[in-house]
CSV table of C-alpha atoms in Angstrom, one decimal:
chain,number,residue,atom,x,y,z
A,8,MET,CA,10.1,22.3,33.1
A,9,LYS,CA,6.3,21.6,32.7
A,10,ILE,CA,4.0,22.7,35.5
A,11,LEU,CA,0.5,21.6,36.1
A,12,ALA,CA,-1.2,24.4,38.1
A,13,ILE,CA,-4.5,24.2,40.0
A,14,GLU,CA,-6.5,27.1,41.5
A,15,THR,CA,-9.7,26.7,43.5
A,16,SER,CA,-9.5,29.5,46.1
A,17,CYS,CA,-12.9,30.9,45.4
A,18,ASP,CA,-15.4,30.6,42.5
A,19,GLU,CA,-13.1,30.0,39.6
A,20,THR,CA,-12.2,26.4,38.8
A,21,ALA,CA,-8.9,26.8,36.9
A,22,VAL,CA,-6.2,24.4,35.6
A,23,SER,CA,-3.3,25.5,33.5
A,24,ILE,CA,-0.2,23.9,32.0
A,25,LEU,CA,2.9,25.9,31.7
A,26,GLU,CA,6.4,25.3,30.3
A,27,CYS,CA,8.9,27.4,32.3
A,28,SER,CA,12.6,28.0,32.0
A,29,GLY,CA,15.2,30.4,33.4
A,30,ASP,CA,16.3,31.3,36.8
A,31,ALA,CA,14.0,32.2,39.7
A,32,HIS,CA,14.6,36.0,39.3
A,33,MET,CA,13.1,36.2,35.9
A,34,PRO,CA,11.5,33.0,34.6
A,35,SER,CA,10.1,32.6,31.1
A,36,CYS,CA,6.8,30.8,31.2
A,37,ALA,CA,4.7,29.8,28.2
A,38,VAL,CA,1.1,28.8,28.7
A,39,LEU,CA,0.5,25.6,26.9
A,40,GLY,CA,-3.2,25.1,27.9
A,41,THR,CA,-5.9,26.3,30.2
A,42,GLY,CA,-9.2,25.1,31.4
A,43,LEU,CA,-11.2,27.8,33.3
A,44,TYR,CA,-14.8,27.5,34.6
A,45,SER,CA,-16.4,30.5,36.2
A,46,GLN,CA,-19.1,29.9,38.8
A,47,ALA,CA,-20.3,33.5,39.0
A,48,SER,CA,-23.7,32.8,37.5
A,49,LYS,CA,-24.2,30.0,40.1
A,50,HIS,CA,-23.6,32.4,43.0
A,51,ALA,CA,-25.4,35.4,41.6
A,52,GLU,CA,-28.7,34.5,43.4
A,53,PHE,CA,-26.9,34.6,46.7
A,54,GLY,CA,-25.4,38.0,46.0
A,55,GLY,CA,-21.9,36.6,46.7
A,56,VAL,CA,-19.9,33.4,46.8
A,57,PHE,CA,-21.6,30.5,48.7
A,58,PRO,CA,-18.7,28.3,50.0
A,59,ASN,CA,-20.4,24.9,49.9
A,60,LEU,CA,-21.7,25.6,46.4
A,61,ALA,CA,-18.2,26.6,45.3
A,62,LYS,CA,-16.9,23.3,46.8
A,63,ARG,CA,-19.5,21.3,44.9
A,64,GLU,CA,-18.8,23.0,41.6
A,65,HIS,CA,-15.0,22.5,41.9
A,66,GLN,CA,-15.6,18.8,42.4
A,67,LEU,CA,-17.8,18.6,39.3
A,68,ASN,CA,-15.5,20.6,37.1
A,69,LEU,CA,-11.8,20.0,38.0
A,70,THR,CA,-11.3,16.9,35.9
A,71,SER,CA,-13.1,18.5,32.9
A,72,MET,CA,-10.8,21.5,33.2
A,73,LEU,CA,-7.7,19.2,33.3
A,74,LYS,CA,-8.9,17.5,30.1
A,75,ILE,CA,-9.4,20.9,28.4
A,76,ALA,CA,-5.9,22.1,29.4
A,77,LEU,CA,-4.4,18.8,28.3
A,78,LYS,CA,-6.1,18.9,24.9
A,79,GLU,CA,-5.0,22.6,24.3
A,80,SER,CA,-1.4,21.7,25.3
A,81,GLY,CA,-1.2,18.6,23.1
A,82,LEU,CA,0.1,16.6,26.0
A,83,SER,CA,-2.8,14.1,26.1
A,84,THR,CA,-1.5,10.6,26.3
A,85,LYS,CA,-2.7,7.6,24.2
A,86,HIS,CA,-5.6,5.6,25.7
A,87,GLN,CA,-4.3,2.5,27.5
A,88,ALA,CA,-5.2,0.4,30.5
A,89,PRO,CA,-3.5,1.1,33.8
A,90,ASP,CA,-0.9,-1.5,35.0
A,91,SER,CA,-1.2,-3.4,38.2
A,92,LYS,CA,0.6,-0.8,40.4
A,93,GLN,CA,-1.6,2.0,39.0
A,94,ILE,CA,-4.7,0.0,39.7
A,95,GLN,CA,-3.5,-0.4,43.3
A,96,ASN,CA,-2.9,3.4,43.5
A,97,PHE,CA,-6.5,4.0,42.8
A,98,GLN,CA,-7.2,2.8,46.3
A,99,THR,CA,-4.9,5.3,47.9
A,100,MET,CA,-6.2,8.0,45.6
A,101,GLN,CA,-9.7,7.2,46.8
A,102,GLU,CA,-8.6,7.7,50.4
A,103,ILE,CA,-7.1,11.0,49.5
A,104,LEU,CA,-10.3,12.1,47.9
A,105,GLU,CA,-12.6,10.5,50.5
A,106,ARG,CA,-14.5,13.8,51.0
A,107,GLU,CA,-14.7,14.5,47.3
A,108,GLU,CA,-16.5,11.4,46.1
A,109,THR,CA,-17.7,13.0,42.8
A,110,LEU,CA,-14.2,14.2,42.0
A,111,PHE,CA,-12.7,10.8,42.7
A,112,LYS,CA,-15.2,9.1,40.3
A,113,ASN,CA,-14.5,11.6,37.6
A,114,LEU,CA,-10.7,11.4,38.0
A,115,GLN,CA,-10.7,7.6,38.2
A,116,GLU,CA,-12.7,7.4,35.0
A,117,TYR,CA,-10.2,9.6,33.2
A,118,LEU,CA,-7.0,7.9,34.7
A,119,SER,CA,-8.4,4.5,33.9
A,120,LYS,CA,-8.0,5.4,30.2
A,121,ASN,CA,-5.1,7.8,30.5
A,122,PRO,CA,-3.0,6.5,33.5
A,123,ASN,CA,0.5,7.8,32.5
A,124,ASN,CA,2.0,11.2,33.4
A,125,PRO,CA,1.6,13.4,30.3
A,126,GLY,CA,5.0,14.9,31.0
A,127,PHE,CA,4.6,17.1,34.1
A,128,ASP,CA,7.6,17.8,36.3
A,129,ALA,CA,5.7,19.3,39.2
A,130,ILE,CA,2.2,20.3,40.3
A,131,ALA,CA,1.5,23.7,41.8
A,132,VAL,CA,-1.7,24.3,43.8
A,133,THR,CA,-3.2,27.1,45.8
A,134,GLN,CA,-2.9,26.5,49.5
A,135,GLY,CA,-4.5,29.8,50.6
A,136,PRO,CA,-5.8,32.3,51.4
A,137,GLY,CA,-9.3,31.7,50.3
A,138,LEU,CA,-12.5,29.8,51.1
A,139,GLU,CA,-11.3,26.7,52.9
A,140,PRO,CA,-14.0,24.3,51.5
A,141,ALA,CA,-13.0,25.4,48.0
A,142,LEU,CA,-9.3,25.2,48.7
A,143,TRP,CA,-9.5,21.7,50.0
A,144,VAL,CA,-10.9,20.4,46.8
A,145,GLY,CA,-8.0,21.7,44.7
A,146,ILE,CA,-5.4,20.6,47.3
A,147,ASN,CA,-6.8,17.0,47.5
A,148,PHE,CA,-7.0,16.9,43.7
A,149,ALA,CA,-3.3,17.9,43.5
A,150,LYS,CA,-2.4,15.4,46.2
A,151,ALA,CA,-4.1,12.6,44.3
A,152,LEU,CA,-2.3,13.4,41.0
A,153,SER,CA,1.0,13.9,42.7
A,154,PHE,CA,0.8,10.5,44.3
A,155,PHE,CA,-0.6,8.8,41.2
A,156,TRP,CA,1.9,10.3,38.8
A,157,ASN,CA,4.8,10.3,41.3
A,158,ILE,CA,5.7,14.0,40.8
A,159,PRO,CA,6.5,16.8,43.3
A,160,LEU,CA,3.7,18.9,44.8
A,161,VAL,CA,4.3,22.7,45.4
A,162,PRO,CA,1.8,24.7,47.6
A,163,VAL,CA,1.4,28.3,46.5
A,164,ASN,CA,0.2,31.4,48.2
A,165,HIS,CA,-2.7,32.9,46.2
A,166,MET,CA,-1.6,36.5,46.8
A,167,GLU,CA,1.9,35.8,45.7
A,168,GLY,CA,0.3,34.5,42.5
A,169,HIS,CA,-1.3,37.8,42.0
A,170,ILE,CA,2.0,39.6,42.4
A,171,LEU,CA,3.7,37.2,39.9
A,172,SER,CA,0.8,37.4,37.4
A,173,VAL,CA,2.7,40.4,35.9
A,174,LEU,CA,5.4,38.1,34.7
A,175,SER,CA,3.1,36.3,32.3
A,176,ASP,CA,2.7,39.1,29.8
A,177,ARG,CA,4.0,42.6,29.9
A,178,LYS,CA,2.4,44.0,26.7
A,179,GLU,CA,0.0,46.2,28.8
A,180,ASN,CA,2.7,47.7,31.0
A,181,SER,CA,3.4,51.4,30.7
A,182,ASN,CA,6.9,52.9,30.8
A,183,ASP,CA,8.5,49.5,30.6
A,184,GLN,CA,12.2,50.2,31.3
A,185,ILE,CA,13.3,46.7,32.2
A,186,THR,CA,16.7,45.8,30.8
A,187,ASN,CA,18.3,42.4,30.5
A,188,ASN,CA,15.1,40.8,31.6
A,189,LYS,CA,15.6,42.0,35.1
A,190,ILE,CA,13.1,43.7,37.4
A,191,ALA,CA,14.5,46.4,39.7
A,192,PHE,CA,13.9,45.7,43.4
A,193,PRO,CA,12.6,46.6,45.9
A,194,ALA,CA,9.1,46.9,44.4
A,195,ILE,CA,5.9,48.1,45.9
A,196,ALA,CA,3.0,45.7,45.3
A,197,LEU,CA,-0.6,46.8,45.7
A,198,LEU,CA,-2.9,43.9,46.0
A,199,VAL,CA,-6.6,44.6,45.5
A,200,SER,CA,-9.3,42.0,45.5
A,201,GLY,CA,-12.6,41.0,47.1
A,202,GLY,CA,-10.8,39.6,50.1
A,203,HIS,CA,-7.6,41.7,50.3
A,204,THR,CA,-6.3,45.2,50.1
A,205,GLU,CA,-2.7,45.5,51.1
A,206,LEU,CA,0.6,47.1,50.2
A,207,ASP,CA,3.7,44.9,50.3
A,208,LEU,CA,7.4,45.6,49.9
A,209,VAL,CA,8.8,43.1,47.5
A,210,HIS,CA,12.5,42.5,48.2
A,211,ASP,CA,12.7,39.7,45.7
A,212,TRP,CA,10.3,37.0,44.4
A,213,GLY,CA,9.4,35.0,47.5
A,214,THR,CA,10.5,37.7,50.0
A,215,TYR,CA,7.7,40.0,51.0
A,216,GLU,CA,7.1,42.5,53.8
A,217,LEU,CA,3.6,43.7,54.6
A,218,ILE,CA,3.6,47.5,55.0
A,219,GLY,CA,-0.1,48.3,54.9
A,220,GLN,CA,-3.5,46.6,54.8
A,221,THR,CA,-7.2,47.2,55.2
A,222,ARG,CA,-8.5,47.5,58.8
A,223,ASP,CA,-11.9,46.3,57.8
A,224,ASP,CA,-13.4,45.7,54.3
A,225,ALA,CA,-11.3,45.0,51.3
A,226,VAL,CA,-11.9,47.3,48.4
A,227,GLY,CA,-13.4,44.6,46.2
A,228,GLU,CA,-15.7,43.7,49.0
A,229,ALA,CA,-16.8,47.3,49.3
A,230,PHE,CA,-17.5,47.5,45.6
A,231,ASP,CA,-19.8,44.5,45.9
A,232,LYS,CA,-21.6,45.8,49.0
A,233,VAL,CA,-22.2,49.2,47.4
A,234,ALA,CA,-23.5,47.4,44.3
A,235,ARG,CA,-26.1,45.6,46.4
A,236,LEU,CA,-27.1,48.9,48.0
A,237,LEU,CA,-27.7,50.3,44.5
A,238,GLY,CA,-29.7,47.2,43.5
A,239,LEU,CA,-27.1,46.0,41.0
A,240,PRO,CA,-26.4,42.4,40.1
A,241,TYR,CA,-23.5,40.3,41.3
A,242,PRO,CA,-20.6,40.5,40.7
A,243,GLY,CA,-21.0,44.2,41.6
A,244,GLY,CA,-17.5,45.6,40.8
A,245,PRO,CA,-18.0,45.7,37.0
A,246,GLU,CA,-21.5,47.1,37.4
A,247,ILE,CA,-20.3,50.0,39.6
A,248,SER,CA,-17.5,50.7,37.0
A,249,ARG,CA,-19.9,50.6,34.1
A,250,LEU,CA,-22.3,53.2,35.7
A,251,ALA,CA,-19.3,55.3,36.8
A,252,ALA,CA,-18.0,55.4,33.3
A,253,GLU,CA,-21.4,56.6,32.0
A,254,ALA,CA,-21.4,59.4,34.6
A,255,ARG,CA,-17.9,60.5,33.5
A,256,ASN,CA,-19.0,60.7,29.9
A,257,PRO,CA,-18.6,64.4,28.8
A,258,LYS,CA,-22.1,64.3,27.4
A,259,SER,CA,-23.5,63.2,30.7
A,260,GLU,CA,-25.7,65.6,32.6
A,261,ILE,CA,-24.8,64.1,36.0
A,262,ARG,CA,-24.6,67.0,38.5
A,263,ASN,CA,-22.1,65.5,41.0
A,264,THR,CA,-24.0,66.7,44.1
A,265,ILE,CA,-23.0,63.7,46.3
A,266,HIS,CA,-19.7,63.8,48.1
A,267,LEU,CA,-18.3,60.8,50.0
A,268,PRO,CA,-15.4,60.6,52.4
A,269,ARG,CA,-11.9,59.4,51.5
A,270,PRO,CA,-11.1,57.2,54.6
A,271,MET,CA,-7.6,57.4,56.0
A,272,ILE,CA,-6.3,59.2,53.0
A,273,ASP,CA,-4.2,61.5,55.2
A,274,SER,CA,-3.2,59.0,57.9
A,275,ASN,CA,0.5,58.6,58.6
A,276,ASP,CA,0.7,55.0,57.6
A,277,PHE,CA,-0.1,52.7,54.6
A,278,ASP,CA,-3.3,51.2,55.9
A,279,PHE,CA,-6.7,51.4,54.4
A,280,SER,CA,-10.4,51.4,55.6
A,281,PHE,CA,-13.4,51.0,53.3
A,282,ALA,CA,-16.2,50.1,55.8
A,283,GLY,CA,-16.9,53.8,56.5
A,284,LEU,CA,-17.1,54.6,52.8
A,285,LYS,CA,-19.6,51.8,52.3
A,286,THR,CA,-21.6,53.2,55.3
A,287,ALA,CA,-21.6,56.7,53.8
A,288,VAL,CA,-23.1,55.2,50.6
A,289,LEU,CA,-25.8,53.5,52.7
A,290,TYR,CA,-26.7,56.8,54.4
A,291,ALA,CA,-26.8,58.6,51.0
A,292,VAL,CA,-29.1,55.9,49.6
A,293,LYS,CA,-31.5,56.1,52.6
A,294,LYS,CA,-31.6,59.9,52.4
A,295,LEU,CA,-32.4,59.8,48.7
A,296,GLY,CA,-35.0,57.1,48.9
A,297,SER,CA,-36.0,55.5,45.6
A,298,LEU,CA,-33.1,56.0,43.3
A,299,SER,CA,-33.3,57.1,39.7
A,300,ASP,CA,-30.9,55.7,37.1
A,301,GLU,CA,-29.1,59.0,37.1
A,302,GLN,CA,-28.7,59.0,40.9
A,303,LYS,CA,-27.3,55.4,40.8
A,304,LYS,CA,-24.7,56.6,38.2
A,305,GLU,CA,-23.8,59.6,40.4
A,306,ILE,CA,-23.3,57.5,43.5
A,307,ALA,CA,-21.3,54.8,41.6
A,308,CYS,CA,-19.0,57.4,40.1
A,309,GLU,CA,-18.4,59.2,43.4
A,310,PHE,CA,-17.8,55.9,45.2
A,311,GLU,CA,-15.3,54.7,42.6
A,312,ASN,CA,-13.6,58.1,42.7
A,313,ALA,CA,-13.2,57.9,46.5
A,314,ALA,CA,-11.9,54.4,46.6
A,315,VAL,CA,-9.4,54.9,43.8
A,316,GLU,CA,-8.2,58.2,45.2
A,317,VAL,CA,-7.4,56.4,48.5
A,318,LEU,CA,-5.6,53.6,46.7
A,319,VAL,CA,-3.5,56.0,44.6
A,320,SER,CA,-2.7,58.2,47.5
A,321,LYS,CA,-1.4,55.4,49.7
A,322,THR,CA,0.6,53.8,46.9
A,323,LYS,CA,2.2,57.2,46.1
A,324,LYS,CA,3.1,57.5,49.8
A,325,ALA,CA,4.7,54.0,49.8
A,326,LEU,CA,6.7,54.7,46.6
A,327,GLU,CA,8.0,57.9,48.2
A,328,HIS,CA,8.9,56.3,51.5
A,329,TYR,CA,10.8,53.3,50.1
A,330,ASN,CA,12.1,55.0,46.9
A,331,ALA,CA,11.0,51.9,45.0
A,332,PRO,CA,11.8,51.7,41.3
A,333,THR,CA,9.0,49.3,40.5
A,334,LEU,CA,5.2,49.3,41.1
A,335,ILE,CA,3.2,46.1,40.8
A,336,ILE,CA,-0.6,46.0,41.0
A,337,GLY,CA,-2.4,42.7,41.2
A,338,GLY,CA,-5.8,41.2,42.1
A,339,GLY,CA,-9.2,41.3,40.6
A,340,VAL,CA,-9.8,45.0,41.2
A,341,VAL,CA,-6.9,45.9,38.9
A,342,ALA,CA,-9.2,45.1,36.1
A,343,ASN,CA,-10.9,48.4,37.0
A,344,THR,CA,-10.1,50.8,34.1
A,345,HIS,CA,-10.4,53.9,36.3
A,346,LEU,CA,-7.8,52.5,38.8
A,347,ARG,CA,-5.4,51.7,36.0
A,348,GLU,CA,-5.7,55.1,34.4
A,349,GLU,CA,-5.3,57.0,37.7
A,350,MET,CA,-2.3,55.0,38.7
A,351,LYS,CA,-0.6,55.7,35.3
A,352,LYS,CA,-1.5,59.4,35.6
A,353,MET,CA,0.0,59.5,39.1
A,354,LEU,CA,3.2,57.8,38.0
A,355,ALA,CA,3.6,60.1,35.0
A,356,GLN,CA,3.3,63.2,37.2
A,357,GLU,CA,5.2,62.1,40.3
A,358,PHE,CA,7.5,59.1,39.4
A,359,PRO,CA,8.3,59.1,35.7
A,360,ASP,CA,11.2,56.7,36.2
A,361,VAL,CA,9.1,54.1,38.1
A,362,THR,CA,8.2,51.0,36.1
A,363,LEU,CA,4.6,50.0,36.3
A,364,LEU,CA,3.8,46.3,36.0
A,365,LEU,CA,0.2,45.2,35.4
A,366,PRO,CA,-1.3,41.9,34.6
A,367,THR,CA,-3.5,41.5,31.5
A,368,HIS,CA,-7.2,41.8,32.2
A,369,GLU,CA,-7.4,38.1,31.7
A,370,LEU,CA,-4.9,37.4,34.5
A,371,SER,CA,-6.1,40.0,36.9
A,372,THR,CA,-8.9,37.7,38.1
A,373,ASP,CA,-8.2,34.4,39.8
A,374,ASN,CA,-6.4,32.0,37.4
A,375,ALA,CA,-4.1,29.0,37.5
A,376,VAL,CA,-1.4,30.6,35.3
A,377,MET,CA,-0.2,32.8,38.1
A,378,ILE,CA,-0.2,29.8,40.5
A,379,GLY,CA,2.0,27.9,38.0
A,380,ILE,CA,4.5,30.8,37.8
A,381,ALA,CA,4.7,31.0,41.6
A,382,GLY,CA,5.1,27.3,41.8
A,383,TYR,CA,8.0,27.3,39.3
A,384,ILE,CA,9.8,30.1,41.1
A,385,ALA,CA,9.4,28.3,44.5
A,386,TYR,CA,10.6,25.0,43.1
A,387,THR,CA,13.5,26.5,41.3
A,388,LYS,CA,14.7,28.3,44.4
A,389,ASN,CA,14.4,25.2,46.7
A,390,PRO,CA,13.9,22.0,44.7
A,391,ASN,CA,14.7,19.8,47.7
A,392,GLU,CA,11.9,21.3,49.7
A,393,TYR,CA,9.2,19.7,47.6
A,394,GLY,CA,8.5,16.0,47.1
A,395,VAL,CA,5.8,13.6,45.9
A,396,PHE,CA,2.7,13.6,48.2
A,397,SER,CA,2.6,10.6,50.5
A,398,PRO,CA,-0.5,9.9,52.6
A,399,GLU,CA,1.8,8.6,55.3
A,400,HIS,CA,4.0,11.6,55.5
A,401,GLY,CA,2.2,14.5,53.8
A,402,ASP,CA,0.5,17.1,55.8
A,403,LEU,CA,-0.5,19.8,53.3
A,404,ARG,CA,-3.6,21.6,54.5
A,405,ALA,CA,-5.8,24.4,53.3
A,406,HIS,CA,-5.1,27.7,55.0
A,407,GLY,CA,-8.0,30.2,54.5
A,408,THR,CA,-6.1,33.1,56.1
A,409,LEU,CA,-2.6,32.3,54.9
A,410,ARG,CA,-0.3,35.4,55.0
A,411,LEU,CA,2.0,36.5,52.3
A,412,SER,CA,4.6,37.9,54.7
A,413,SER,CA,6.3,35.8,57.3
């Protein structure tokens, strides 16, 4: 089954083409082609993602990313003129994309020369959570293609995508004891990103129970805010980690005189809080005044240590409580090397039989591959639930605060 996957939840414009087979429990998905455009440099001057700019960039780049993915996949069709029905369909497609005029013009230009379905069986698109102006662009793009090519449309939860990103490639996983291509459930999933920090109990793919979440800032958000306090460029997470790694270098002369709190590390639940940690950094910066490069490294290191210690501690508590045989970590912050190392260390010491599943660095950030995997699993489980988008009957909407758990 060939899936066209579309992701526009934030500042990555991503289109991927996957060929998937197997049952919903353990699918096999090959990535045939990907088009990915990062808007990070466009948002850097704002110190964060500016929603209307993200929306504009998605409009400008989605069709180009589709072309790149098709070229990589070898699925591009021969140039030909559309037939009379396809010409009529352009009118409906324009109505679907009435708020994305630039996108409609780009897509119409492409489909006027390549009107036929290249071989897709379904389209998967991120419905939420995310920035609604950005989500709408991807959703309307998917609606237009579903209608024009007459293929089913599958909405996907972005956070489920991060969980399922570990299925795309397991070469980085430590202590991989999976047998017969089966993953042992229940699993604990730690999701860490700029907008989310939560622990979920995974009963099976598609069945999730929220057991803990941040009460204020997400950990990725805290990384970015601390980076701004230190005068570091956006995106701040990688910059914090770079300075922290320099401070941990055995040859470093950093004195480690700054001590920050570990919020909620001893609470009797699985919740998180990172706003107080960020505020503690603010007070430390104000107290020190003008920061030297060495002081920035020291603060970055202590902040990263504190945040990671809390994440590891809460995850350990969840594994103990639920006696889970599998740990999944997903989301942009899982690209953090220190977090990966500390999680592996904790498992080796406390849970040597637990299987750790991590996405590759490439798939830890927002991407369309994970959306395609999630779409395939959802469609395989309930094929009759998803149909071709129809303007008369379809009501798929962007959902900026979409929850993973029911």
